[in-house]
GROMACS .gro file of C-alpha atoms in nm:
model
  181
    1UNK     CA    1   3.676  -0.222   4.372
    2UNK     CA    2   3.990  -0.025   4.461
    3UNK     CA    3   4.210  -0.341   4.356
    4UNK     CA    4   4.014  -0.326   4.016
    5UNK     CA    5   4.087   0.046   3.968
    6UNK     CA    6   4.470  -0.010   4.050
    7UNK     CA    7   4.476  -0.288   3.797
    8UNK     CA    8   4.316  -0.086   3.533
    9UNK     CA    9   4.578   0.209   3.624
   10UNK     CA   10   4.855  -0.036   3.586
   11UNK     CA   11   4.752  -0.211   3.288
   12UNK     CA   12   4.692   0.021   2.995
   13UNK     CA   13   4.571  -0.242   2.755
   14UNK     CA   14   4.311  -0.369   3.002
   15UNK     CA   15   4.190  -0.024   3.040
   16UNK     CA   16   4.151   0.055   2.684
   17UNK     CA   17   3.983  -0.284   2.631
   18UNK     CA   18   3.744  -0.176   2.910
   19UNK     CA   19   3.682   0.163   2.754
   20UNK     CA   20   3.618   0.030   2.436
   21UNK     CA   21   3.374  -0.248   2.559
   22UNK     CA   22   3.165   0.032   2.769
   23UNK     CA   23   3.161   0.262   2.440
   24UNK     CA   24   3.016  -0.039   2.235
   25UNK     CA   25   2.767  -0.065   2.478
   26UNK     CA   26   2.669   0.251   2.467
   27UNK     CA   27   2.647   0.290   2.087
   28UNK     CA   28   2.450  -0.037   2.073
   29UNK     CA   29   2.181   0.096   2.310
   30UNK     CA   30   2.173   0.442   2.118
   31UNK     CA   31   2.132   0.246   1.800
   32UNK     CA   32   1.881   0.014   1.928
   33UNK     CA   33   1.676   0.291   2.070
   34UNK     CA   34   1.673   0.492   1.744
   35UNK     CA   35   1.610   0.177   1.537
   36UNK     CA   36   1.329   0.058   1.739
   37UNK     CA   37   1.134   0.379   1.676
   38UNK     CA   38   1.179   0.347   1.277
   39UNK     CA   39   1.092  -0.012   1.277
   40UNK     CA   40   0.750   0.061   1.473
   41UNK     CA   41   0.662   0.330   1.228
   42UNK     CA   42   0.748   0.108   0.940
   43UNK     CA   43   0.546  -0.205   1.061
   44UNK     CA   44   0.229   0.040   1.120
   45UNK     CA   45   0.265   0.197   0.794
   46UNK     CA   46   0.268  -0.140   0.622
   47UNK     CA   47  -0.021  -0.292   0.801
   48UNK     CA   48  -0.221   0.010   0.686
   49UNK     CA   49  -0.115  -0.027   0.336
   50UNK     CA   50  -0.231  -0.393   0.369
   51UNK     CA   51  -0.572  -0.275   0.512
   52UNK     CA   52  -0.613  -0.015   0.229
   53UNK     CA   53  -0.523  -0.293  -0.021
   54UNK     CA   54  -0.803  -0.552   0.120
   55UNK     CA   55  -1.057  -0.284   0.204
   56UNK     CA   56  -1.133  -0.153  -0.154
   57UNK     CA   57  -1.485  -0.335  -0.144
   58UNK     CA   58  -1.542  -0.275   0.203
   59UNK     CA   59  -1.515   0.110   0.169
   60UNK     CA   60  -1.736   0.108  -0.134
   61UNK     CA   61  -1.996  -0.103   0.091
   62UNK     CA   62  -1.964   0.172   0.351
   63UNK     CA   63  -1.976   0.489   0.137
   64UNK     CA   64  -2.303   0.331  -0.025
   65UNK     CA   65  -2.466   0.259   0.319
   66UNK     CA   66  -2.367   0.620   0.433
   67UNK     CA   67  -2.536   0.778   0.094
   68UNK     CA   68  -2.828   0.555   0.100
   69UNK     CA   69  -2.893   0.602   0.478
   70UNK     CA   70  -2.946   0.971   0.403
   71UNK     CA   71  -3.275   0.895   0.228
   72UNK     CA   72  -3.601   0.989   0.412
   73UNK     CA   73  -3.743   0.741   0.663
   74UNK     CA   74  -3.472   0.496   0.590
   75UNK     CA   75  -3.398   0.339   0.963
   76UNK     CA   76  -3.075   0.124   0.845
   77UNK     CA   77  -2.891  -0.014   0.536
   78UNK     CA   78  -2.673  -0.277   0.484
   79UNK     CA   79  -2.492  -0.323   0.153
   80UNK     CA   80  -2.290  -0.624   0.027
   81UNK     CA   81  -2.103  -0.602  -0.286
   82UNK     CA   82  -1.976  -0.921  -0.489
   83UNK     CA   83  -1.695  -0.911  -0.701
   84UNK     CA   84  -1.546  -1.151  -0.977
   85UNK     CA   85  -1.180  -1.091  -0.914
   86UNK     CA   86  -0.975  -0.943  -0.631
   87UNK     CA   87  -0.753  -0.641  -0.694
   88UNK     CA   88  -0.423  -0.720  -0.898
   89UNK     CA   89  -0.111  -0.587  -0.767
   90UNK     CA   90   0.194  -0.491  -1.008
   91UNK     CA   91   0.553  -0.390  -0.858
   92UNK     CA   92   0.673  -0.033  -0.908
   93UNK     CA   93   0.987  -0.029  -1.150
   94UNK     CA   94   1.258   0.218  -1.147
   95UNK     CA   95   1.320   0.261  -1.530
   96UNK     CA   96   1.640   0.391  -1.671
   97UNK     CA   97   1.661   0.452  -2.039
   98UNK     CA   98   1.971   0.558  -2.206
   99UNK     CA   99   2.033   0.634  -2.586
  100UNK     CA  100   2.373   0.637  -2.733
  101UNK     CA  101   2.459   0.737  -3.099
  102UNK     CA  102   2.797   0.682  -3.238
  103UNK     CA  103   2.883   0.813  -3.595
  104UNK     CA  104   3.199   0.637  -3.760
  105UNK     CA  105   3.373   0.775  -4.064
  106UNK     CA  106   3.551   0.519  -4.271
  107UNK     CA  107   3.875   0.569  -4.440
  108UNK     CA  108   3.662   0.568  -4.814
  109UNK     CA  109   3.434   0.836  -4.681
  110UNK     CA  110   3.154   0.627  -4.589
  111UNK     CA  111   2.978   0.727  -4.270
  112UNK     CA  112   2.822   0.473  -4.028
  113UNK     CA  113   2.592   0.532  -3.765
  114UNK     CA  114   2.522   0.323  -3.478
  115UNK     CA  115   2.219   0.371  -3.226
  116UNK     CA  116   2.217   0.181  -2.932
  117UNK     CA  117   1.928   0.219  -2.658
  118UNK     CA  118   1.965   0.059  -2.303
  119UNK     CA  119   1.674   0.003  -2.083
  120UNK     CA  120   1.718  -0.109  -1.717
  121UNK     CA  121   1.392  -0.186  -1.506
  122UNK     CA  122   1.484  -0.225  -1.107
  123UNK     CA  123   1.199  -0.320  -0.879
  124UNK     CA  124   1.149  -0.051  -0.604
  125UNK     CA  125   1.171  -0.169  -0.242
  126UNK     CA  126   1.030  -0.012   0.060
  127UNK     CA  127   1.196   0.056   0.400
  128UNK     CA  128   1.143  -0.314   0.512
  129UNK     CA  129   1.294  -0.445   0.177
  130UNK     CA  130   0.930  -0.548   0.065
  131UNK     CA  131   0.836  -0.473  -0.288
  132UNK     CA  132   0.641  -0.161  -0.349
  133UNK     CA  133   0.322  -0.238  -0.542
  134UNK     CA  134   0.046  -0.052  -0.696
  135UNK     CA  135  -0.293  -0.125  -0.812
  136UNK     CA  136  -0.369  -0.132  -1.192
  137UNK     CA  137  -0.690  -0.329  -1.203
  138UNK     CA  138  -0.964  -0.290  -0.946
  139UNK     CA  139  -1.219  -0.595  -0.890
  140UNK     CA  140  -1.518  -0.613  -1.115
  141UNK     CA  141  -1.840  -0.571  -0.939
  142UNK     CA  142  -2.075  -0.852  -1.033
  143UNK     CA  143  -2.360  -0.812  -0.783
  144UNK     CA  144  -2.477  -0.588  -0.487
  145UNK     CA  145  -2.728  -0.691  -0.234
  146UNK     CA  146  -2.905  -0.374  -0.043
  147UNK     CA  147  -3.096  -0.456   0.267
  148UNK     CA  148  -3.300  -0.152   0.394
  149UNK     CA  149  -3.521  -0.121   0.694
  150UNK     CA  150  -3.773   0.141   0.556
  151UNK     CA  151  -4.100   0.298   0.709
  152UNK     CA  152  -4.198   0.538   0.459
  153UNK     CA  153  -4.463   0.567   0.189
  154UNK     CA  154  -4.258   0.614  -0.120
  155UNK     CA  155  -4.156   0.338  -0.379
  156UNK     CA  156  -3.827   0.293  -0.210
  157UNK     CA  157  -3.761  -0.011  -0.443
  158UNK     CA  158  -3.731   0.198  -0.735
  159UNK     CA  159  -3.536   0.479  -0.580
  160UNK     CA  160  -3.268   0.244  -0.439
  161UNK     CA  161  -3.247   0.024  -0.759
  162UNK     CA  162  -3.173   0.361  -0.942
  163UNK     CA  163  -2.930   0.467  -0.690
  164UNK     CA  164  -2.730   0.159  -0.687
  165UNK     CA  165  -2.727   0.135  -1.081
  166UNK     CA  166  -2.609   0.501  -1.098
  167UNK     CA  167  -2.326   0.469  -0.817
  168UNK     CA  168  -2.172   0.150  -0.958
  169UNK     CA  169  -2.255   0.146  -1.316
  170UNK     CA  170  -2.392  -0.211  -1.308
  171UNK     CA  171  -2.688  -0.384  -1.464
  172UNK     CA  172  -3.023  -0.386  -1.295
  173UNK     CA  173  -3.027  -0.759  -1.302
  174UNK     CA  174  -2.713  -0.765  -1.057
  175UNK     CA  175  -2.895  -0.556  -0.811
  176UNK     CA  176  -3.116  -0.718  -0.536
  177UNK     CA  177  -3.297  -0.499  -0.307
  178UNK     CA  178  -3.488  -0.632   0.029
  179UNK     CA  179  -3.711  -0.403   0.181
  180UNK     CA  180  -3.814  -0.478   0.556
  181UNK     CA  181  -4.099  -0.257   0.707
   0.00000   0.00000   0.00000
């Protein structure tokens, strides 16, 4: 070790190279730690966005189960919603519009006006260079199946039928209610 230290003191270029190497290693470790924290957060938020995108129908089913489960004497409720289409995604654009007007006067006294409109659309990218998308059309509900475990005396079939029709704004023919005693 002493020989190595002597060699570094005698050869300044070698000492300079070792110092630069150590500095680069330290900087790369710092950057790796910082970027690893950001990349973990981005991947989690990206996964959360995917879950939100795919769970529109699932969220409706769970909300309906919660609401219908509050009706008296109902032990359990299961809801399944049928859809015709999946949600359609559309990219988000950064739109820039600029208008330019030039008025030119000719030598004979006439004036000419030139209007120019420039429109630029640029797709917005997220942190992980993926295209940012938004919904513009939700799936159309084509049918609902409700399975209820009920032990009461009321006409629960009519109550559930009207509740589902009101909540989802669909035809009565598209609703199927199964009551289990």
